CSV table of C-alpha atoms and ligand atoms in Angstrom, one decimal:
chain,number,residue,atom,x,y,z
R,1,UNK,CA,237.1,145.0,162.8
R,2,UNK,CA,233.1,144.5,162.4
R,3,UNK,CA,232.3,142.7,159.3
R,4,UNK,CA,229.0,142.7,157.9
R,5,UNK,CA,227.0,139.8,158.0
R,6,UNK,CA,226.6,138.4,154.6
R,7,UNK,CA,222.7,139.0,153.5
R,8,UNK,CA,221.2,135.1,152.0
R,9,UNK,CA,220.5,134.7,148.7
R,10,UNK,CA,216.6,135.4,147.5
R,11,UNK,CA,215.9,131.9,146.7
R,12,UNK,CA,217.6,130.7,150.0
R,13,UNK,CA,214.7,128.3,151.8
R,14,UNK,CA,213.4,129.4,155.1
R,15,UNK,CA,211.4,127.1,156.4
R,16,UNK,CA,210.0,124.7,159.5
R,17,UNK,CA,210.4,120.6,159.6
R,18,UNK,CA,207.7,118.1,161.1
R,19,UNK,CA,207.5,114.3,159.6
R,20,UNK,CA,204.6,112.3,159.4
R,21,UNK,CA,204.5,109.8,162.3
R,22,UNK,CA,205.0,112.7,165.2
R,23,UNK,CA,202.4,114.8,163.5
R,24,UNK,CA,199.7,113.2,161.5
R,25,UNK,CA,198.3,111.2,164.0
R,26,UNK,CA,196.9,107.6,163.8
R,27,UNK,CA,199.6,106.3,161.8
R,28,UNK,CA,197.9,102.7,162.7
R,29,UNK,CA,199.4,100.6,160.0
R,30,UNK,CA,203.0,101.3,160.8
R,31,UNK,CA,205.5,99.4,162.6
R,32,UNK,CA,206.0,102.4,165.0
R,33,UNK,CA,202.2,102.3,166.4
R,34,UNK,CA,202.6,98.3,167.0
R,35,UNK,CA,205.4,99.2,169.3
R,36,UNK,CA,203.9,101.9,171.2
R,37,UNK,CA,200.9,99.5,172.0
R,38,UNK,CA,202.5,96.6,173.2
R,39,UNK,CA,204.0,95.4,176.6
R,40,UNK,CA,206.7,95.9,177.2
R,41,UNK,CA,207.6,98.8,175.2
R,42,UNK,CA,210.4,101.6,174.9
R,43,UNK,CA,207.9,104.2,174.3
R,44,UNK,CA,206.6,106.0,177.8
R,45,UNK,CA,203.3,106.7,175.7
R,46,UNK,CA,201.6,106.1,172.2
R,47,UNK,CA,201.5,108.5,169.8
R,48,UNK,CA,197.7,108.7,169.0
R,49,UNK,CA,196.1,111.9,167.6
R,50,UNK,CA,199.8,113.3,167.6
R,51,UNK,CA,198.8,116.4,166.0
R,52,UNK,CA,195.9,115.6,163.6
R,53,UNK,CA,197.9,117.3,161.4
R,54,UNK,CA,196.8,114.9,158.8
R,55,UNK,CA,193.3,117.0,158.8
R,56,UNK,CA,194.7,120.6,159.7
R,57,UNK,CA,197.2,120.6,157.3
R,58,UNK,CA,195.5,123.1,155.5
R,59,UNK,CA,195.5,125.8,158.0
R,60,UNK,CA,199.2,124.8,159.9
R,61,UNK,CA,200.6,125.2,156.1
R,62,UNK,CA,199.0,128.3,155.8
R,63,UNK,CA,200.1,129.5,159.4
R,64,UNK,CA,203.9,128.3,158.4
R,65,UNK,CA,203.5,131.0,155.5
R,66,UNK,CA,201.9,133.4,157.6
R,67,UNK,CA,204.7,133.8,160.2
R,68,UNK,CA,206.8,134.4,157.1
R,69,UNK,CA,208.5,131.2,156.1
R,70,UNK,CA,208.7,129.8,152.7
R,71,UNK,CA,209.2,126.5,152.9
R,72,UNK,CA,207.9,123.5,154.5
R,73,UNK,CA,209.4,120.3,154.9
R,74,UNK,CA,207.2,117.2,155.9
R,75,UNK,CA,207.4,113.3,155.0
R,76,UNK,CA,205.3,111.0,153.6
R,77,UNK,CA,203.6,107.8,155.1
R,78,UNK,CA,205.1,104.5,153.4
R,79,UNK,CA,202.6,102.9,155.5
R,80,UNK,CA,199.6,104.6,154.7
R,81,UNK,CA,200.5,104.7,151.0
R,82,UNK,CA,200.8,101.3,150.8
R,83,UNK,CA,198.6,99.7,153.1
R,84,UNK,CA,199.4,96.2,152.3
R,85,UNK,CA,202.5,95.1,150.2
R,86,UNK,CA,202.2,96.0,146.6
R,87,UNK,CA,198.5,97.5,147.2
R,88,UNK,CA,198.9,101.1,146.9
R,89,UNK,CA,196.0,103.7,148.4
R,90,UNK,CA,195.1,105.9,145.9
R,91,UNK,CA,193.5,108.1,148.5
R,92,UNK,CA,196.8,108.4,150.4
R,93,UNK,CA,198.6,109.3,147.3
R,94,UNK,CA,195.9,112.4,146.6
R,95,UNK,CA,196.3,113.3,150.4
R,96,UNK,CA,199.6,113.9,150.2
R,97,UNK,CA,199.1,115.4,147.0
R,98,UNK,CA,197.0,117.9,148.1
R,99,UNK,CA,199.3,118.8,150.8
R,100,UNK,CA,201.5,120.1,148.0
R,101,UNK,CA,198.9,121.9,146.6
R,102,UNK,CA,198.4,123.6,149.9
R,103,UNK,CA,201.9,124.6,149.8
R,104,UNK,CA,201.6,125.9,146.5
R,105,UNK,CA,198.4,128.0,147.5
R,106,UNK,CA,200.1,129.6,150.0
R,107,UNK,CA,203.7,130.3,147.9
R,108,UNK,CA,205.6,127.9,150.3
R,109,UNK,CA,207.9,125.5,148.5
R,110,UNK,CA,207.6,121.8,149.8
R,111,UNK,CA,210.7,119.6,150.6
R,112,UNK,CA,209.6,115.9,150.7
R,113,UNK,CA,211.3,113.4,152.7
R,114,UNK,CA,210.1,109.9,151.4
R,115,UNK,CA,210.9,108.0,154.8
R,116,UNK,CA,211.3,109.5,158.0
R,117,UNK,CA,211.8,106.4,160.6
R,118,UNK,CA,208.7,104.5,160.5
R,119,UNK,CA,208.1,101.9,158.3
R,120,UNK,CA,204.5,99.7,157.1
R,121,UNK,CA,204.2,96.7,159.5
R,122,UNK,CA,204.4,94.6,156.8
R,123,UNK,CA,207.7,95.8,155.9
R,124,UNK,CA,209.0,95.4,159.7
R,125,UNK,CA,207.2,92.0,159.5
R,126,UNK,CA,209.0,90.9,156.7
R,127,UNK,CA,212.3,91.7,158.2
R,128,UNK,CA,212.7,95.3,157.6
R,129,UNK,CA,215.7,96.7,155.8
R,130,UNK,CA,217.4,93.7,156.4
R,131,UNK,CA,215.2,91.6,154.6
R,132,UNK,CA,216.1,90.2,150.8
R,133,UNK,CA,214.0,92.7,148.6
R,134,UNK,CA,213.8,95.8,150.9
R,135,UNK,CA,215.5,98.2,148.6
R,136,UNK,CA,213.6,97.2,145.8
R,137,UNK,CA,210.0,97.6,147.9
R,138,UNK,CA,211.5,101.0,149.1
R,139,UNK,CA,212.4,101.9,145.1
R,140,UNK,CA,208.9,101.0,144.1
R,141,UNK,CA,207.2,102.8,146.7
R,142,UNK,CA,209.5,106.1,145.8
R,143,UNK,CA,208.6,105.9,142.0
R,144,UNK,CA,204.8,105.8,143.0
R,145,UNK,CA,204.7,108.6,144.9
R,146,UNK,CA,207.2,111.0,142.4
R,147,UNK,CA,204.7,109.5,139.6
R,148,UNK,CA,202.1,110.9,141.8
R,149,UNK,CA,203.1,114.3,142.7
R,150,UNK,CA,206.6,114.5,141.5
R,151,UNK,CA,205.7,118.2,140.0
R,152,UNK,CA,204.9,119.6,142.9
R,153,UNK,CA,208.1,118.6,144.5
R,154,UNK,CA,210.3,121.2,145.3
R,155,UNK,CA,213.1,119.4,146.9
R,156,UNK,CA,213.1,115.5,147.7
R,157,UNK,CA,214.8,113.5,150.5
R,158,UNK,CA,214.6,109.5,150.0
R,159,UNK,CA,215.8,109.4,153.8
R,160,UNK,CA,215.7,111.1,157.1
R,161,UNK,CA,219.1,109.8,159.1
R,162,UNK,CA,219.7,106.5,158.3
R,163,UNK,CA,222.6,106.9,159.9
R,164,UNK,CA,220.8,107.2,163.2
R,165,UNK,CA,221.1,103.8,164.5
R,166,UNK,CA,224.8,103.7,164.3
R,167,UNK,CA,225.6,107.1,165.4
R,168,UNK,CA,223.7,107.1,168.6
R,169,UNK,CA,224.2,103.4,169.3
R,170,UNK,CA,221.6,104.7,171.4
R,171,UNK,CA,220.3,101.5,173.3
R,172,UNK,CA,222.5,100.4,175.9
R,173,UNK,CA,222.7,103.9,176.6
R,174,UNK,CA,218.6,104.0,177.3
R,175,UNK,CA,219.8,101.8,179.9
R,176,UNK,CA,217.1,99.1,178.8
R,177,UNK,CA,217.5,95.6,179.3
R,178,UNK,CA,218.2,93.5,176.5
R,179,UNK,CA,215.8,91.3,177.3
R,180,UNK,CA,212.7,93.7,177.6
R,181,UNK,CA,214.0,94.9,174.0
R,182,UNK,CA,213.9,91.5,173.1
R,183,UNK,CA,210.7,90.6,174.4
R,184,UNK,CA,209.1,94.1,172.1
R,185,UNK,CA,210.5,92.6,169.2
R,186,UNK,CA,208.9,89.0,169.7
R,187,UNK,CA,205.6,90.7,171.0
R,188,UNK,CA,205.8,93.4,167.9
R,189,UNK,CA,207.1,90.5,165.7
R,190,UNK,CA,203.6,88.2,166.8
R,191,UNK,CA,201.5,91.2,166.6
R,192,UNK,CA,201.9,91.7,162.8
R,193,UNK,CA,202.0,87.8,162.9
R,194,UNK,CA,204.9,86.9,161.8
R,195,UNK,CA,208.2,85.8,163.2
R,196,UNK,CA,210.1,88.5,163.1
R,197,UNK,CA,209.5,92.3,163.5
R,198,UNK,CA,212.1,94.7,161.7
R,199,UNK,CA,212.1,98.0,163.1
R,200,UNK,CA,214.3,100.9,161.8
R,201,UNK,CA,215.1,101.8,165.0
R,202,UNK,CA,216.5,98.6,166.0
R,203,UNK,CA,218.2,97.6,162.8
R,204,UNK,CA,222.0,96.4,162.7
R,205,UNK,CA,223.9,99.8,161.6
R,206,UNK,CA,226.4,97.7,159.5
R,207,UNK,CA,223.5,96.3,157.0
R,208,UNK,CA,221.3,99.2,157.0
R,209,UNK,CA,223.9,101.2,155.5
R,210,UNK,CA,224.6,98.5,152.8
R,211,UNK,CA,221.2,98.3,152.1
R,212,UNK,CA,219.8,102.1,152.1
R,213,UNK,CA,222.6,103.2,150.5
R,214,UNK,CA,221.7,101.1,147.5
R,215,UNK,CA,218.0,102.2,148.2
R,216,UNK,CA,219.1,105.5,147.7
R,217,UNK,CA,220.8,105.4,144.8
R,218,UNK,CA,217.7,103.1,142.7
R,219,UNK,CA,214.9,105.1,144.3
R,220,UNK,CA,216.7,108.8,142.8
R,221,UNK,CA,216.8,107.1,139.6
R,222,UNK,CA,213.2,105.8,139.3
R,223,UNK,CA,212.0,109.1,140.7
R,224,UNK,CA,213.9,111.3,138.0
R,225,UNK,CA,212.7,109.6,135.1
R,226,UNK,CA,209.3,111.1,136.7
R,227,UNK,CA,207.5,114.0,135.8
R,228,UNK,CA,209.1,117.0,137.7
R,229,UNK,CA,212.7,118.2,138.1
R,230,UNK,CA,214.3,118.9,141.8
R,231,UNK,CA,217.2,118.1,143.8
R,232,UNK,CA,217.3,114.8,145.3
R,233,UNK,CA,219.4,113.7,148.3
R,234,UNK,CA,219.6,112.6,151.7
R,235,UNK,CA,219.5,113.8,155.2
R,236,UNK,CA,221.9,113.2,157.6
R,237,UNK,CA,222.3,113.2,161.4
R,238,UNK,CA,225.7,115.2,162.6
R,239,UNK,CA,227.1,116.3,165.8
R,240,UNK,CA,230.0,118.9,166.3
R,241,UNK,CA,232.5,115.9,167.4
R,242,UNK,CA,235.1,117.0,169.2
R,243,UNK,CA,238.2,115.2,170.2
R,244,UNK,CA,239.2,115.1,173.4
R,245,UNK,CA,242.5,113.9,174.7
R,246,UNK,CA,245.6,112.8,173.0
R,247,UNK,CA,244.2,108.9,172.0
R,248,UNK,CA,240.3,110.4,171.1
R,249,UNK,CA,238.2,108.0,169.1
R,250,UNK,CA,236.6,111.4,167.5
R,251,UNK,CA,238.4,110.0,163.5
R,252,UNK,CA,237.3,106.3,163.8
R,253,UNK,CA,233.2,107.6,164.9
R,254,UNK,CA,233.2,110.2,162.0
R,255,UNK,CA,235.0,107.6,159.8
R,256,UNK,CA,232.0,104.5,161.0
R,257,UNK,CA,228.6,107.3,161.4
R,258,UNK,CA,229.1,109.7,158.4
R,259,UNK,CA,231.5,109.3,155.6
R,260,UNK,CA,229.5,106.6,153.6
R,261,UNK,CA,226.5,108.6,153.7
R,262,UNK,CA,228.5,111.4,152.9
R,263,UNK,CA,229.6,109.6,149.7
R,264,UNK,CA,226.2,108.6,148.7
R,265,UNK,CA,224.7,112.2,149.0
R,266,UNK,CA,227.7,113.3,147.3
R,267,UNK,CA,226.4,110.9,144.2
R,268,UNK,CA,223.7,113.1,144.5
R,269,UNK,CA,222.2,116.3,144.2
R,270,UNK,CA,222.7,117.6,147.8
R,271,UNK,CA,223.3,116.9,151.5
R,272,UNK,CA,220.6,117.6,154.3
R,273,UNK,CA,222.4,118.2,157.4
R,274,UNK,CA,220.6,117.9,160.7
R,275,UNK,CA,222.5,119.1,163.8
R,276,UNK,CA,221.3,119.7,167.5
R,277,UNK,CA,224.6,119.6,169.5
R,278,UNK,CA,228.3,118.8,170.0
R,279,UNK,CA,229.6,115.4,171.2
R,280,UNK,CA,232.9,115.1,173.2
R,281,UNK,CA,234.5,111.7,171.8
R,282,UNK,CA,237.7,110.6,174.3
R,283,UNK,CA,239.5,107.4,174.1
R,284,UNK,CA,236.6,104.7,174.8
R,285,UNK,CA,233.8,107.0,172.9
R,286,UNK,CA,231.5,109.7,173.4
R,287,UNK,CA,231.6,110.7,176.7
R,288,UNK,CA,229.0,112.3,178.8
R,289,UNK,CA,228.1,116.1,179.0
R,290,UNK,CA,230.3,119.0,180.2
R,291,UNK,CA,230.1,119.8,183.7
R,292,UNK,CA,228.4,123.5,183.4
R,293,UNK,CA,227.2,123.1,180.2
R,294,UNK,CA,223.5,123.6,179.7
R,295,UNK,CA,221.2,121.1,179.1
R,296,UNK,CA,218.2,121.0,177.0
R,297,UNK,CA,215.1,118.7,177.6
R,298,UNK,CA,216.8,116.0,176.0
R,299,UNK,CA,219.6,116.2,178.1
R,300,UNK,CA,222.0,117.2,175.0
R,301,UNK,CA,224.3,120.4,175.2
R,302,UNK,CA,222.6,123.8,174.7
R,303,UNK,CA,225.4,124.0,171.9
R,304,UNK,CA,223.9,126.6,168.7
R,305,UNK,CA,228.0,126.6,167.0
R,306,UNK,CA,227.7,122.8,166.4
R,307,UNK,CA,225.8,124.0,163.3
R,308,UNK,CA,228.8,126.3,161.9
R,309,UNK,CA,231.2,123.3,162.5
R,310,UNK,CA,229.1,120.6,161.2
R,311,UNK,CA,228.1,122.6,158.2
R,312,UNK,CA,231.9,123.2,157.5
R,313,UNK,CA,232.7,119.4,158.1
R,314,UNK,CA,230.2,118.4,155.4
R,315,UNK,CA,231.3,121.3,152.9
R,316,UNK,CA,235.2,119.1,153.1
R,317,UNK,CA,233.7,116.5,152.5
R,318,UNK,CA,231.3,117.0,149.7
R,319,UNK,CA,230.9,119.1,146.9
R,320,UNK,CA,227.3,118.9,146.6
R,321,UNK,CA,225.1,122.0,147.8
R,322,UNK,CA,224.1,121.9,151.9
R,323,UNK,CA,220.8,122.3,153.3
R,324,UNK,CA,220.2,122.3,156.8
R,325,UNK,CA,217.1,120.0,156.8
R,326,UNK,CA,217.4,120.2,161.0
R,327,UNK,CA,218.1,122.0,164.1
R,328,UNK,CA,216.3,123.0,166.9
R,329,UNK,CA,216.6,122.8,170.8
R,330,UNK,CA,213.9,120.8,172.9
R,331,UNK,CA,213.1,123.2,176.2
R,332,UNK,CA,209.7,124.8,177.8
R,333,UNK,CA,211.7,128.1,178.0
R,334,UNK,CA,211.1,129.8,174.5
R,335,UNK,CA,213.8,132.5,175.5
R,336,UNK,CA,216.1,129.5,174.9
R,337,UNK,CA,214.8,128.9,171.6
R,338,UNK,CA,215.6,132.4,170.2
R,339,UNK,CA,218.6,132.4,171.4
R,340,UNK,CA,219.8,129.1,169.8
R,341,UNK,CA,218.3,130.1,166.8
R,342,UNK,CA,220.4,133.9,166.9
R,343,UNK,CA,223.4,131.8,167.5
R,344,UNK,CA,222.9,128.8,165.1
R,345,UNK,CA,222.0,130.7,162.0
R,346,UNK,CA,224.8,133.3,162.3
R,347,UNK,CA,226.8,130.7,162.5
R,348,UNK,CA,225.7,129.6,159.2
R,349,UNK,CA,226.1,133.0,158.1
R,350,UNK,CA,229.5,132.9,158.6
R,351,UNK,CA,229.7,129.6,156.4
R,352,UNK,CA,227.7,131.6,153.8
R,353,UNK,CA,230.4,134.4,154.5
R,354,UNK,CA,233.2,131.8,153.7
R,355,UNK,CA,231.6,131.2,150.4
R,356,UNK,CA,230.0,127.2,151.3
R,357,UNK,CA,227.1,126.9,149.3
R,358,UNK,CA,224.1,126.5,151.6
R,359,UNK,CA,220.6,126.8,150.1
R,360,UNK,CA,218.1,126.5,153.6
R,361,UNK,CA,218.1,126.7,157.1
R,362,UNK,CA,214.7,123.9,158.2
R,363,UNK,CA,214.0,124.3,161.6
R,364,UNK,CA,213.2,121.1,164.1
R,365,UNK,CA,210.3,121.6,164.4
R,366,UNK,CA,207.2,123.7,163.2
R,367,UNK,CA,205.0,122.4,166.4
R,368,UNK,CA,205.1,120.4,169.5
R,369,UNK,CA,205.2,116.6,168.5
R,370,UNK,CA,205.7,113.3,168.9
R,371,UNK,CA,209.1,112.8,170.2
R,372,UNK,CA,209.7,109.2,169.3
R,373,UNK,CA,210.1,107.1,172.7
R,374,UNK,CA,210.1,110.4,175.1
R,375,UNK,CA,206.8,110.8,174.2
R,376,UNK,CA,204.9,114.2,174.1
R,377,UNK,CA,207.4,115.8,176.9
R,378,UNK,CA,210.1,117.8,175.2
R,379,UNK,CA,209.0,120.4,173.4
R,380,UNK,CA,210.7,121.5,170.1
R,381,UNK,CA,207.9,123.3,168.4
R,382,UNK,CA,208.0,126.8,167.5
R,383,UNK,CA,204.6,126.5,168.1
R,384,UNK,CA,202.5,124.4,171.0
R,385,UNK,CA,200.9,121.6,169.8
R,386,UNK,CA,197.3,123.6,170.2
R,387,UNK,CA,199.0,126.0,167.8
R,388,UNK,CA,200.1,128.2,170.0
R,389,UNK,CA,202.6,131.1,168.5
R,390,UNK,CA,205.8,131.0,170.4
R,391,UNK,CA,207.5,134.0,170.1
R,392,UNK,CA,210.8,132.2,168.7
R,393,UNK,CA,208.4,131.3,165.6
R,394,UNK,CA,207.9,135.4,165.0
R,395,UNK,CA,211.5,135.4,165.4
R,396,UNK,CA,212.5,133.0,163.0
R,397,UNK,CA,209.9,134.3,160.4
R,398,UNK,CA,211.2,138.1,160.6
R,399,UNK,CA,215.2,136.6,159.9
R,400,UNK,CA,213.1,135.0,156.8
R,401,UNK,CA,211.0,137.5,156.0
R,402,UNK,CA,214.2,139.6,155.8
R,403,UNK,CA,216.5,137.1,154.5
R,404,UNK,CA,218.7,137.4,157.3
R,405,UNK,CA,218.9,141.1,157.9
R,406,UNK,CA,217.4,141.4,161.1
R,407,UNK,CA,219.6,138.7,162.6
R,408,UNK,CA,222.6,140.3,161.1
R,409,UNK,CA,221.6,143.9,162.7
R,410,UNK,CA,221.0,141.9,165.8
R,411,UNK,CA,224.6,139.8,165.9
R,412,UNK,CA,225.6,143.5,165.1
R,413,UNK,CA,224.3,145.0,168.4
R,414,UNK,CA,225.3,142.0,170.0
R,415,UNK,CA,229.2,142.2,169.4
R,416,UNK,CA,228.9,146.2,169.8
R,417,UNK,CA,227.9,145.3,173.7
D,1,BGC,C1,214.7,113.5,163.9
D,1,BGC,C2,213.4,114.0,164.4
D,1,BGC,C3,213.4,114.2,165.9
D,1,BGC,C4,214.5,115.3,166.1
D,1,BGC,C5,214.6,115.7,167.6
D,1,BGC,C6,215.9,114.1,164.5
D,1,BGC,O1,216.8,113.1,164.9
D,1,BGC,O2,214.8,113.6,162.5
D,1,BGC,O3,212.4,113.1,164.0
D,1,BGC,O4,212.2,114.6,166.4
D,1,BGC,O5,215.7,114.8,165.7
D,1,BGC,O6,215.1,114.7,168.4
C-alpha cells in the first residue's frame, strides 16, 4: 500500500553547512594554517583564500536564502577571536556578529558551532586539549562570544565531531609514516615556538573525550546564563555500522566512537548528527568498501539510507531532539548529488513518519571548500566555489521551500515506476 510521505513541520530548519577554516580564508593564526605551511605536511595544499567567505558573507547568506533555505549553519574562529591567549578581538567578535545580523536580514535562522576542528596556535602550542586548563580556556572563549551575540543565536553547537579522531582512527589508514607525522608535529610545534604542537586532529581519542566532554558541559552553562535563549548541544560524526559476520566488532566501535558523546548531548538540549555513509565492521574492524558499491570522491560508499539508520540509532539512544547538522556526498557529477539528497531525506521522512523528533536536515556543504588534508579536490558544494548554482542546490531549496512536498510527490512517482 502507498503511504503518504509525512509533510515537515513549519519550523523544521532547512538549511546548508560550511565552517570557518574551509571557507573564510586566511585563517593565519590557527594551528591548522601552521600545518599546511610546513614540510613535511599531511595537507596536499594550503588553504589560503579558501573562499573569502569572511568578506562575501553578505551576499553567500543572502544567496543561501535565495535558493530557498532558511537556515545557515557556520562556525566561529577561536583563533581569530582570540588572537593571543586571554586577548580577545573585539573586531572579530562584531564580524561574526554581523554575520548574524546578515542572517537576520535575510529571515535565515543561524546555527552556531563554536569550534569546528581548528584551534588558535597558542592553544595547539600549549598542548591543545590535552593540556591542564584547556576546558576552562575553551569555557571562556564560549561565554565571550554568547555574551557577544548570544541573541542572535538560533541554535548553538560547542563542538563539531569530537568524536572524529577516534572514530576514523584515520592515520595509519592515510598510510603516512609515523615519522613524517612526527616530524609535522616538531616542525608545527617550533613554528609556534614551543615544544609541543597540539592539534585536534592528532589528539589521543581517549583524553579528548575526557576533556571535551567536560568542556561541553561548562561552556553550555556559562553561555545560558547569557543573554539569548536556544538549544545548545553537540554534533556528532556517525556512520550506518553494520555488522558483518558472526564475531563483528560493529558493538565494541559503537560502544568506544559514540555512546559517551551520546550521553553528553543527551545532558543537553539536542544531538547534531552528521552522516555521509555506512561502514562494514567484521571481526578485526572496519573493513574496506563493497565490491560494486559506488564510490564518491572521497572514496566512501555512495550510501544516502545511512542517514535513516543513523538517525534511528541516535533516537534509541537519546531522548533529546535530532538535527542533522551534516550530510552530503563529495563528487564532480551533480546528478549524484540530487539523487543522494532524494534518497537521504526521504529517509528521514520516514523517521519523521515513525514519530522521531527531528527539527533540520543541514546539508555538507553550501559551497566548494576546503577539504581538510585533500585539499580543494572533492567537491561537496551545492554550489562551486565561484558561486556557481548547481542544480542539486535548486533541488534542495524547492524540498525546503515546500517543506518536503515536492520530494514526497517525487519518492511518490518514484515507487509508482
Ligand atoms: C566535517 C566537515 C567536512 C565533512 C566532509 C565532516 O566530517 O565536519 O568539516 O568537510 O565532514 O568530509
Amino acid at each position: 500500500m502507498m503511504t503518504e510521505l509525512p509533510l515537515f513541520r513549519e519550523d523544521f530548519l532547512w538549511g546548508a553547512a560550511t565552517s570557518a577554516h574551509q571557507v573564510e580564508g586566511n585563517n593565519i593564526n590557527s594551528d591548522l594554517w601552521i600545518a599546511e605551511h610546513i614540510q613535511p605536511t599531511l595537507f596536499v595544499e594550503p588553504s589560503l583564500d579558501a573562499c573569502d567567505h569572511y568578506h562575501r558573507f553578505p551576499s553567500d547568506i543572502r544567496l543561501l536564502a535565495d535558493l530557498g533555505l532558511n537556515t545557515y549553519r557556520f562556525s566561529i574562529e577561536w583563533a581569530r577571536v582570540e588572537p593571543e591567549r586571554g586577548h580577545f578581538s573585539g573586531a572579530a567578535l562584531d564580524h561574526y556578529r554581523r554575520m548574524l545580523e546578515a542572517c537576520r536580514e535575510n529571515g535565515v535562522k543561524a546555527m552556531v558551532t563554536l569550534y569546528h576542528f581548528s584551534s588558535p596556535r597558542w592553544f595547539a602550542g600549549m598542548g591543545g586539549w590535552e593540556a591542564r586548563g584547556a576546558a576552562d580556556l575553551f569555557v571562556r572563549y564560549a561565554e565571550r562570544v554568547a555574551r557577544h551575540m548570544g541573541d542572535s543565536i538560533a541554535v548553538a553547537s560547542t563542538f563539531n565531531e569530537p568524536n572524529l579522531p577516534a572514530l576514523l582512527e584515520w592515520v595509519p589508514k592515510t598510510g603516512i609514516p609515523l615519522t613524517t607525522l612526527f616530524q609535522m608535529r616538531r616542525k608545527a610545534a617550533k613554528a609556534i615556538g614551543t615544544g609541543t604542537f597540539g592539534c585536534f586532529f592528532l589528539g589521543d581519542p581517549r583524553k579528548l573525550e575526557q576533556t571535551m566532554i567536560a568542556a561541553h558541559h561548562r561552556a553550555r552553562a556559562a553561555m545560558k546564563a547569557c543573554p539569548g535563549s536556544y538549544p545548545i548541544g553537540l554534533n556528532i560524526s556517525l556512520q550506518d555500522e553494520q555488522a558483518v559476520g558472526a564475531k563483528s566488532k560493529r558493538d565494541t566501535k559503537c560502544a568506544k566512537v559514540y555512546h559517551a558523546w551520546m550521553d553528553a548531548a543527551n545532558a543537553s538540549d539536542f544531538l547534531g548528527v552528521q552522516v555521509y555513509t555506512r561502514c562494514r565492521v567484521g571481526k578485526s574492524g572496519d573493513l574496506a568498501p563493497e565490491e560494486g558499491v559506488e564510490l564518491t570522491q572521497m572514496g566512501y560508499e555512495f550510501w544516502p539510507e545511512a542517514l535513516e539508520t543513523c538517525l534511528r540509532y541516535a533516537a534509541g539512544r537519546v531522548s533529546v531532539p535530532l538535527y542533522v547538522t551534516e550530510n552530503g556526498i563529495a563528487s564532480e557529477d551533480d546528478s549524484r548529488r540530487i539523487e543522494y539528497i532524494r534518497r537521504a531525506v526521504a529517509g528521514m521522512a520516514n523517521c519523521v513518519a515513525d514519530g522521531l523528533d527531528i527539527r533540520g536536515y543541514i546539508h555538507w556543504t553550501l559551497m566548494d571548500n576546503f577539504e581538510w588534508i585533500f585539499g580543494y579536490r572533492p567537491k561537496f558544494g551545492l554550489l562551486t566555489r565561484d558561486r556557481h548554482i548547481k542544480p542539486s542546490a535548486h533541488y534542495l531549496g524547492e524540498i525546503a521551500r515546500s517543506h518536503g512536498a515536492s520530494l514526497a510527490a517525487a519518492v511518490r512517482q518514484n515507487r509508482l515506476k
